[in-house]
mmCIF file of C-alpha atoms and ligand atoms in Angstrom:
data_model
loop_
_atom_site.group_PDB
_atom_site.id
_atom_site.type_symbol
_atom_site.label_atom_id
_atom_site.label_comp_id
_atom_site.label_asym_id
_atom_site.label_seq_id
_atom_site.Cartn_x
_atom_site.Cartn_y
_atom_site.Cartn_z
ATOM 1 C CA UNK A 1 -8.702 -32.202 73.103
ATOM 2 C CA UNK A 2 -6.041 -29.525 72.305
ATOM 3 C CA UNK A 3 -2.236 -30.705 72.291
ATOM 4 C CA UNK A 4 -1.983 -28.626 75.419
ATOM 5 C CA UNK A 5 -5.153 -29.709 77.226
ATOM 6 C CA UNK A 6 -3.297 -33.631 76.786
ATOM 7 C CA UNK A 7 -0.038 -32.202 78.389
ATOM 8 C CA UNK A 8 -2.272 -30.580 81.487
ATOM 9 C CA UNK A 9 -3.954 -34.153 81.340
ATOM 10 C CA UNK A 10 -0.790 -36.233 81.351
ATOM 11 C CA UNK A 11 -1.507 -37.866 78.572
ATOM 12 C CA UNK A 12 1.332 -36.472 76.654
ATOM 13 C CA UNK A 13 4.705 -36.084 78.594
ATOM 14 C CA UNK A 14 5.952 -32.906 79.192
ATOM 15 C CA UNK A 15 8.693 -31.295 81.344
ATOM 16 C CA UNK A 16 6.976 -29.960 84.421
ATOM 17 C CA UNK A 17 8.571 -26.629 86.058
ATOM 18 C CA UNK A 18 5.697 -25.726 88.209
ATOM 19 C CA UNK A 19 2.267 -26.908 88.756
ATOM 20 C CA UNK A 20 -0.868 -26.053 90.803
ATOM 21 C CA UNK A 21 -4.805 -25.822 90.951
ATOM 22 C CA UNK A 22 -4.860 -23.372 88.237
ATOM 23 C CA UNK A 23 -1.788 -23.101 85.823
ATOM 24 C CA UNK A 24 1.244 -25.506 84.510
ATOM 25 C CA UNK A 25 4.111 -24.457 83.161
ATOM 26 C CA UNK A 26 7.008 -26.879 81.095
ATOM 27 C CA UNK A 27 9.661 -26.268 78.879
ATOM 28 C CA UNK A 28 9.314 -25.461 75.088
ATOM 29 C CA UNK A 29 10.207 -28.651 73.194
ATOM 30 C CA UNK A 30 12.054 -26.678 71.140
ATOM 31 C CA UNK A 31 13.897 -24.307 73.387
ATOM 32 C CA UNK A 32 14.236 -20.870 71.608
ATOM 33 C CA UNK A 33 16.876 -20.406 74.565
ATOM 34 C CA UNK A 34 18.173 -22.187 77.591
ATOM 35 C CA UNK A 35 15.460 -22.345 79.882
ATOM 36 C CA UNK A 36 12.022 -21.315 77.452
ATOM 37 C CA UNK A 37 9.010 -21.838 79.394
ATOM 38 C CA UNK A 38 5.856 -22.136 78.273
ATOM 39 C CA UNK A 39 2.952 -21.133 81.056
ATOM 40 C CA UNK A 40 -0.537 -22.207 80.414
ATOM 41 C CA UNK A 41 -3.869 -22.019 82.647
ATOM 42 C CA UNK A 42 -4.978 -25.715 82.797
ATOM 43 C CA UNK A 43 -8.736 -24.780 81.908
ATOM 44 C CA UNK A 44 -9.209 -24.490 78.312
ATOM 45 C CA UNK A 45 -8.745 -20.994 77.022
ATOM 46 C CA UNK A 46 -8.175 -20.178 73.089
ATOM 47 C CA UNK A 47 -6.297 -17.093 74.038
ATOM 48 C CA UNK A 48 -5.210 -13.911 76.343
ATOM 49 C CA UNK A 49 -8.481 -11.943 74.609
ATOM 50 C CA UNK A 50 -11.151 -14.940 75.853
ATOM 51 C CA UNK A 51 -9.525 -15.609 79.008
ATOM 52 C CA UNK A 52 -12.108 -14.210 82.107
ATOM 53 C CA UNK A 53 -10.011 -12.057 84.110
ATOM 54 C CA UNK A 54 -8.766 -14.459 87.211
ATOM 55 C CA UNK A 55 -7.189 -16.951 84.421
ATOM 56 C CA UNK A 56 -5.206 -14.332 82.626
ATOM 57 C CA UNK A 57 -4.226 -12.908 86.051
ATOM 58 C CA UNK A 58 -3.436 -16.278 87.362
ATOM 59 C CA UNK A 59 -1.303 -17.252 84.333
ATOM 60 C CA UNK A 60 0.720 -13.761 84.631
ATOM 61 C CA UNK A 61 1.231 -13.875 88.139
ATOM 62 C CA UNK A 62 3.002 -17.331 87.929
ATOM 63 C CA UNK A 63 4.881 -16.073 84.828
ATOM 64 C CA UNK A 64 6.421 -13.758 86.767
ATOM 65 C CA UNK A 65 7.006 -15.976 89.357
ATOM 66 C CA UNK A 66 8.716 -18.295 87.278
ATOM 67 C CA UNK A 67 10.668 -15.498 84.934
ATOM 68 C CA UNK A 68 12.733 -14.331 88.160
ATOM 69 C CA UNK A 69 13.397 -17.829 89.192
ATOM 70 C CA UNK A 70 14.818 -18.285 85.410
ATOM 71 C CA UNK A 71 16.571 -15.219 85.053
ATOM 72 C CA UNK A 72 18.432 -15.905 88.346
ATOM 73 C CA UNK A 73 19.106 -19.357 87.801
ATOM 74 C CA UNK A 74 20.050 -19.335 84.500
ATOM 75 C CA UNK A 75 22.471 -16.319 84.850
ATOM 76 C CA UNK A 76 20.558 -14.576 81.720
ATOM 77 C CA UNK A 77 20.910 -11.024 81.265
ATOM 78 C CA UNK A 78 17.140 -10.542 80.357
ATOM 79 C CA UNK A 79 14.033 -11.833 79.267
ATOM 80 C CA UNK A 80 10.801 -12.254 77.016
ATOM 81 C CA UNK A 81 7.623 -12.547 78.464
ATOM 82 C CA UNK A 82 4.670 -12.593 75.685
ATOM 83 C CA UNK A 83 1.995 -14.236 74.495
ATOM 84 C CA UNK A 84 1.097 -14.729 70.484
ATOM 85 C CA UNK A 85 -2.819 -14.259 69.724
ATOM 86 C CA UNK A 86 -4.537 -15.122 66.737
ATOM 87 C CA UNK A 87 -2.693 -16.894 64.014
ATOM 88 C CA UNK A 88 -1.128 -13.545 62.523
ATOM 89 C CA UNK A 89 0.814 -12.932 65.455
ATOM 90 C CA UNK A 90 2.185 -16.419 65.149
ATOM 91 C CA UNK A 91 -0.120 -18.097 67.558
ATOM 92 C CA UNK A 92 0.313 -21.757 66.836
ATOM 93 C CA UNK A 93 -1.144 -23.643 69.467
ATOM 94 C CA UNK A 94 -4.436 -22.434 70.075
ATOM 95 C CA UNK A 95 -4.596 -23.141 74.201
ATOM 96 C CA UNK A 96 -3.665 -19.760 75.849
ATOM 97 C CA UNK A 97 0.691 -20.257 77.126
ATOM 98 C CA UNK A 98 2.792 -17.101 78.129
ATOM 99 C CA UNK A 99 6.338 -17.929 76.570
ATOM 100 C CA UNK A 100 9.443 -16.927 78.779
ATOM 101 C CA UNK A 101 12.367 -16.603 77.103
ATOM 102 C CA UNK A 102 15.879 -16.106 79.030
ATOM 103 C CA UNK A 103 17.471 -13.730 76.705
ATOM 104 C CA UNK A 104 21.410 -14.026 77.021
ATOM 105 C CA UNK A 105 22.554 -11.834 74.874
ATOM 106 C CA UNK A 106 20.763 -9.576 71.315
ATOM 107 C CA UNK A 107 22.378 -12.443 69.457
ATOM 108 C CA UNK A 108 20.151 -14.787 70.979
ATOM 109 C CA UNK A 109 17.937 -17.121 68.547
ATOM 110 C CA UNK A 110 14.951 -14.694 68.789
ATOM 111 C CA UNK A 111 14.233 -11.469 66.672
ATOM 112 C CA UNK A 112 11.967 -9.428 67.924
ATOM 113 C CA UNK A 113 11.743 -6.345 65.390
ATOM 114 C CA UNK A 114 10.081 -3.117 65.645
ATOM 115 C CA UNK A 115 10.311 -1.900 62.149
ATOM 116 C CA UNK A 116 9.554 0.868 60.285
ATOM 117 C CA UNK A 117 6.448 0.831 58.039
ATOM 118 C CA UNK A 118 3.626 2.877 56.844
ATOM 119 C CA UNK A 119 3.237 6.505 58.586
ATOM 120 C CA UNK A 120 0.230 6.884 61.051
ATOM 121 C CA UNK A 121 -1.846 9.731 61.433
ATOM 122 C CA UNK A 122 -1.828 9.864 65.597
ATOM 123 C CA UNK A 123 -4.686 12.124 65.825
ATOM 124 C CA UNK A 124 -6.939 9.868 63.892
ATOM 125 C CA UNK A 125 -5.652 6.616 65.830
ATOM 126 C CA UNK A 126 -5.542 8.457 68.775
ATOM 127 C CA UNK A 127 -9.388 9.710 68.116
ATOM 128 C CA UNK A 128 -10.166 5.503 67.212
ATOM 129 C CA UNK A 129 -8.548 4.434 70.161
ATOM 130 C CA UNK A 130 -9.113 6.888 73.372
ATOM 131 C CA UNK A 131 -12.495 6.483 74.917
HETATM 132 P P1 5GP B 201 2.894 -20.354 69.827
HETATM 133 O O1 5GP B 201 3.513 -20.383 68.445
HETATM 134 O O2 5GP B 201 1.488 -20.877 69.802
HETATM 135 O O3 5GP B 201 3.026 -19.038 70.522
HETATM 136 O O4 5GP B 201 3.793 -21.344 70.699
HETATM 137 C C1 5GP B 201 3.544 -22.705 70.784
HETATM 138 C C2 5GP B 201 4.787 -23.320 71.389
HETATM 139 O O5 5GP B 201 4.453 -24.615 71.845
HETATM 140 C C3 5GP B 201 5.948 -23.478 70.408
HETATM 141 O O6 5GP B 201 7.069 -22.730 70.870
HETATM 142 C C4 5GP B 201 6.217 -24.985 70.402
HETATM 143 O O7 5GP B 201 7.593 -25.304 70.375
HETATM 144 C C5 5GP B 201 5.566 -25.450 71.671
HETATM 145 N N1 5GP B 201 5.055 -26.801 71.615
HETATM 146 C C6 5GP B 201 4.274 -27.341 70.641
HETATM 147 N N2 5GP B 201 3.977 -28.619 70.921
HETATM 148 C C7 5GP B 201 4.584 -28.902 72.114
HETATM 149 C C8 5GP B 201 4.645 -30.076 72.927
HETATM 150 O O8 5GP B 201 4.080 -31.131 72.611
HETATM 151 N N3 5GP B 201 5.356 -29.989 74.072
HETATM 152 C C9 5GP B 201 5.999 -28.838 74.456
HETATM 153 N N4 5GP B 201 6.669 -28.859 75.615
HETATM 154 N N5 5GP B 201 5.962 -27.711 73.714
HETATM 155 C C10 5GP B 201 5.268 -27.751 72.554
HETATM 156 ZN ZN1 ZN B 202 -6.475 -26.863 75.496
#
């Protein structure tokens, strides 16, 4: 059972925010920022790509849910709301979670960087991408 699949199962404490038939959501244990939740679907899911379509929409629905409930409780001027897939975008716990992350300020503990790299031919992505 997956570290997150023990925390749905109460087998591991966690600290509960909101619960119901389909999704949990706790705090990080290691809180990027005041208030970083973590929202999961409690059925076993590796990731937002092999979630069917009613857990992803279930797990977004509630993060929003929660994210405006943060944001105005917290007082924070903004917020993260993403999910890491795969291990090379820093996926580390391998049970689908949306993080939410009160952002108080661009000095926060968080860098999220778009930054330059190598030059893309837009046609050709565009003609690998569009249908
Ligand atoms: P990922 O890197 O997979 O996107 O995020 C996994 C997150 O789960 C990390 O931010 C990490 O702090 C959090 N985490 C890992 N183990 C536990 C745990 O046992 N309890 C809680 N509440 N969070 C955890
Ligand atoms: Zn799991």
């Amino acid at each position: 059972m997956c570290i997150f699949c023990k925390i749905i199962a109460h087998e591991i404490p966690s600290s509960t925010i909101y619960e119901d038939d389909k999704v949990l959501a706790i705090l990080d244990i290691s809180q990027v920022t005041k208030g970083h939740t973590l929202v999961m679907p409690k059925k076993h899911v590796r990731n937002i790509l092999e979630a069917d379509d009613e857990t992803a929409e279930a797990c977004i629905r509630t993060a929003r849910m929660l994210a405006k409930r943060i944001v105005s409780r917290t007082g924070a001027a903004g917020v993260n709301i993403l999910t890491n897939c795969g291990e090379a975008a820093g996926q580390s716990v391998e049970h689908l979670h949306f993080h939410i992350i009160p952002r108080y300020s661009s000095e926060d503990a968080i860098t999220i960087a778009f930054n330059p790299s190598e030059k893309q031919d837009l046609d050709a992505v565009c003609a690998l991408l569009a249908e």
